[in-house]
């Protein structure tokens, strides 16, 4: 018979209680009370109103102490994570404080503040604070650079970065800090109350220890273990419930009706009437700092002009500098010599999609519109229009992990045009798709460009995939360092 996860969990619990029972028999029930006795004593504690008050006092201290540490820890962690010098300054200080055991905080605070009062609350905050700070710093440092670059194009500014990318990315780090911090807070509270309070669980443990009431000690220890396990499970369920609520909100949004007038204004802006500027690159050279400190030249005297309505297709071998050139045009890299003139704003279709995984297709598409200053409903309705144009009308409320490769490319295309760009950059835009899918997406791109006639630069390994039309010009990057040649 195959045993499932629950079965193995029950076997583990049975094994634990069996070892406990055996130890009680071998050593003596007076020193190690048997499991059933401890469980009975724990139930008796919970049934006693005065003991329930003691538990409530401890939990209140944990709540206030941990809440203070949680808020201050997240703010400090964000600050240190976003500013490297602040991290260099704070990390050794916070790491030092993390190594201090609760008892070394409790004794000085008792001497200063006396028994009871704020002493246990401050101990809890001081013990939990370093853990939260270091956890958030690591979360900020692991922020996906690709998504950060994407937002610098479609939603520039620190506010958008924090709201749309950083905080959602930090969610698992915050959840982990919440779980571990509460457990640590409960333990710290018991230690602090043991030495510095005249009530609470720690005080009850101290009283039982002084009177050598072993059964009471085991009952309180068992209660704390069960409480910690229950809290961990409760937080998991709460996290799942929040995800459920988010899905319900998404379903509710499907009912939003978009009248033609809601998209009329943006559609009129989207269909460009005035003449666009050209993308102009003059004498551009660029080098990377290679291992050993010397410069590795990548691009040399690149010179190209892409006027309104023209599509420049740039090909070349892997590593020749195609993506580097695109990153320079987008502003992700700083030019060394030469000049780049690009009409703003720009739209980009990335090789790796760079859709925010915690947002639906339509929410990814709305971002450029919303952060350009348009109203929420107006942005939402125009995003629907763009998704309809790119063939995603029936998939707008799906998440990126629910999409096929072709659908993700279409979503990236819709987001690009949602920026209402005056220049468009495409980095291997439809790589990884089969031939027929690539043809359909190139056709859709050309249809969208017929409405928004702006200069376009495409970099690709396979220029033959790009349908040759009157507006296309083909170039190649060749050599080391690479120079741009017209084909």
Coordinates of C-alpha atoms in Angstrom, one line a residue, residues 174-380:
X174 CA 8.5 39.1 4.0
X175 CA 6.5 35.9 4.5
X176 CA 9.6 34.0 5.7
X177 CA 10.5 36.8 8.0
X178 CA 7.0 36.8 9.4
X179 CA 7.0 33.1 10.1
X180 CA 10.5 32.9 11.6
X181 CA 10.2 36.2 13.4
X182 CA 7.0 35.3 15.2
X183 CA 8.6 32.0 16.3
X184 CA 11.7 33.9 17.5
X185 CA 9.5 36.5 19.1
X186 CA 7.6 33.9 21.2
X187 CA 10.9 32.4 22.4
X188 CA 12.3 35.8 23.1
X189 CA 9.2 36.7 25.0
X190 CA 9.4 33.7 27.3
X191 CA 13.1 34.4 28.1
X192 CA 12.4 38.1 28.7
X193 CA 9.4 37.3 30.9
X194 CA 11.4 34.6 32.8
X195 CA 13.8 37.3 33.9
X196 CA 12.0 40.6 33.6
X197 CA 8.2 40.2 34.1
X198 CA 5.8 39.4 36.9
X199 CA 3.2 37.8 34.5
X200 CA 3.0 36.0 31.2
X201 CA 4.1 32.5 30.1
X202 CA 7.8 33.1 30.9
X203 CA 6.9 34.1 34.5
X204 CA 4.8 30.9 34.8
X205 CA 7.7 28.8 33.5
X206 CA 10.0 30.5 36.1
X207 CA 7.5 29.8 38.9
X208 CA 7.2 26.2 37.9
X209 CA 11.0 25.8 37.6
X210 CA 11.5 27.4 41.1
X211 CA 8.9 25.0 42.6
X212 CA 10.4 22.1 40.5
X213 CA 7.0 21.4 38.9
X214 CA 8.2 19.3 36.0
X215 CA 4.8 18.4 34.7
X216 CA 3.9 22.1 34.5
X217 CA 7.1 22.9 32.7
X218 CA 6.4 20.2 30.1
X219 CA 2.8 21.4 29.7
X220 CA 4.0 25.0 29.0
X221 CA 6.7 23.7 26.6
X222 CA 4.2 21.5 24.8
X223 CA 1.7 24.4 24.5
X224 CA 4.4 26.7 23.0
X225 CA 5.4 24.0 20.4
X226 CA 1.8 23.5 19.4
X227 CA 1.2 27.2 19.2
X228 CA 4.2 27.8 17.0
X229 CA 3.2 24.9 14.6
X230 CA -0.4 26.2 14.5
X231 CA 0.8 29.8 13.8
X232 CA 3.0 28.6 11.0
X233 CA 0.1 26.7 9.4
X234 CA -2.2 29.6 9.9
X235 CA 0.1 32.0 8.1
X236 CA 0.3 29.5 5.2
X237 CA -3.5 29.4 5.0
X238 CA -3.7 33.2 5.1
X239 CA -1.2 33.5 2.3
X240 CA -3.3 31.1 0.2
X241 CA -6.5 33.0 1.1
X242 CA -4.9 36.3 -0.1
X243 CA -4.1 34.6 -3.4
X244 CA -7.7 33.4 -3.6
X245 CA -9.0 36.9 -3.0
X246 CA -6.7 38.3 -5.7
X247 CA -8.1 35.7 -8.2
X248 CA -11.7 36.7 -7.1
X249 CA -10.9 40.3 -7.7
X250 CA -9.5 39.4 -11.2
X251 CA -12.8 37.6 -12.0
X252 CA -14.8 40.6 -10.9
X253 CA -12.8 42.9 -13.2
X254 CA -13.9 40.9 -16.2
X255 CA -17.3 42.4 -15.8
X256 CA -16.0 46.0 -16.4
X257 CA -17.7 47.4 -19.5
X258 CA -15.5 49.4 -21.9
X259 CA -17.4 51.8 -24.2
X260 CA -15.8 53.1 -27.3
X261 CA -15.5 56.5 -25.8
X262 CA -13.3 55.0 -23.0
X263 CA -10.6 54.1 -25.6
X264 CA -11.3 56.9 -28.1
X265 CA -8.9 59.5 -26.6
X266 CA -6.0 57.1 -26.3
X267 CA -6.6 55.5 -29.7
X268 CA -6.5 59.0 -31.3
X269 CA -3.2 59.7 -29.5
X270 CA -1.9 56.2 -30.5
X271 CA -2.5 56.8 -34.3
X272 CA 0.3 59.3 -34.7
X273 CA -0.3 62.3 -36.8
X274 CA 2.7 64.5 -36.3
X275 CA 6.1 63.7 -37.8
X276 CA 8.4 61.7 -35.6
X277 CA 12.1 62.3 -35.0
X278 CA 14.7 59.8 -36.2
X279 CA 16.9 57.5 -34.2
X280 CA 20.4 58.9 -34.9
X281 CA 23.6 57.2 -33.8
X282 CA 26.9 59.0 -34.5
X283 CA 30.5 57.6 -34.1
X284 CA 29.4 55.3 -31.2
X285 CA 32.1 53.2 -29.6
X286 CA 31.8 51.1 -26.4
X287 CA 34.1 48.9 -24.3
X288 CA 33.6 46.6 -21.3
X289 CA 35.9 46.2 -18.4
X290 CA 37.3 42.8 -18.9
X291 CA 39.0 40.5 -16.4
X292 CA 42.3 41.9 -15.4
X293 CA 41.1 45.5 -15.7
X294 CA 41.8 46.2 -19.3
X295 CA 39.1 47.4 -21.8
X296 CA 37.5 44.9 -24.2
X297 CA 36.2 46.9 -27.1
X298 CA 32.8 45.8 -28.4
X299 CA 31.6 48.5 -30.8
X300 CA 33.6 50.8 -33.0
X301 CA 32.3 54.0 -34.7
X302 CA 28.8 52.8 -35.2
X303 CA 26.9 55.3 -37.4
X304 CA 23.2 54.9 -38.4
X305 CA 20.1 57.0 -38.9
X306 CA 16.6 55.4 -38.8
X307 CA 13.9 57.9 -39.9
X308 CA 10.2 57.7 -39.2
X309 CA 8.5 54.6 -40.5
X310 CA 11.8 52.8 -41.3
X311 CA 12.8 49.4 -39.9
X312 CA 16.5 48.8 -39.4
X313 CA 17.3 45.1 -39.1
X314 CA 20.7 44.5 -37.5
X315 CA 22.1 41.0 -37.6
X316 CA 25.4 39.4 -36.5
X317 CA 27.0 36.5 -34.7
X318 CA 26.4 35.7 -31.1
X319 CA 28.5 38.0 -28.8
X320 CA 29.2 40.5 -31.5
X321 CA 27.4 43.3 -29.7
X322 CA 23.9 43.4 -31.0
X323 CA 22.2 43.4 -27.5
X324 CA 24.9 45.8 -26.2
X325 CA 24.0 48.2 -29.0
X326 CA 20.3 48.0 -28.1
X327 CA 21.0 48.5 -24.4
X328 CA 23.0 51.6 -25.3
X329 CA 20.1 53.0 -27.3
X330 CA 17.6 52.1 -24.5
X331 CA 19.8 53.8 -21.9
X332 CA 20.6 50.7 -19.9
X333 CA 24.3 51.3 -20.6
X334 CA 26.1 54.7 -20.8
X335 CA 27.9 55.7 -23.9
X336 CA 31.6 56.3 -23.9
X337 CA 32.2 58.1 -27.2
X338 CA 29.7 59.2 -29.8
X339 CA 26.1 60.3 -29.5
X340 CA 22.7 58.6 -29.5
X341 CA 19.5 60.5 -30.2
X342 CA 16.3 58.6 -29.6
X343 CA 12.7 60.1 -29.6
X344 CA 11.1 59.4 -26.3
X345 CA 9.2 57.5 -25.1
X346 CA 10.6 54.2 -26.4
X347 CA 8.9 50.8 -26.5
X348 CA 10.9 47.6 -26.3
X349 CA 10.0 44.0 -27.1
X350 CA 12.6 41.9 -25.1
X351 CA 14.0 38.6 -26.0
X352 CA 13.0 37.1 -22.7
X353 CA 9.5 38.7 -22.4
X354 CA 10.1 40.2 -19.0
X355 CA 6.4 40.0 -17.9
X356 CA 5.8 40.6 -14.2
X357 CA 4.9 37.1 -13.0
X358 CA 2.6 38.3 -10.3
X359 CA 0.4 40.3 -12.7
X360 CA -2.1 39.2 -15.3
X361 CA -1.6 39.9 -19.0
X362 CA -3.8 42.9 -18.9
X363 CA -2.2 44.3 -15.7
X364 CA 1.2 44.0 -17.4
X365 CA -0.2 45.9 -20.4
X366 CA -1.8 48.6 -18.3
X367 CA 1.5 49.6 -16.6
X368 CA 2.9 51.9 -19.3
X369 CA -0.5 53.6 -19.7
X370 CA -1.1 54.1 -16.0
X371 CA 2.3 55.5 -15.3
X372 CA 2.0 57.8 -18.3
X373 CA -0.7 59.7 -16.4
X374 CA -3.9 58.2 -17.9
X375 CA -6.8 57.3 -15.7
X376 CA -7.3 53.7 -14.4
X377 CA -10.4 52.9 -16.4
X378 CA -9.1 54.6 -19.5
X379 CA -5.9 52.7 -19.3
X380 CA -7.6 49.4 -18.6

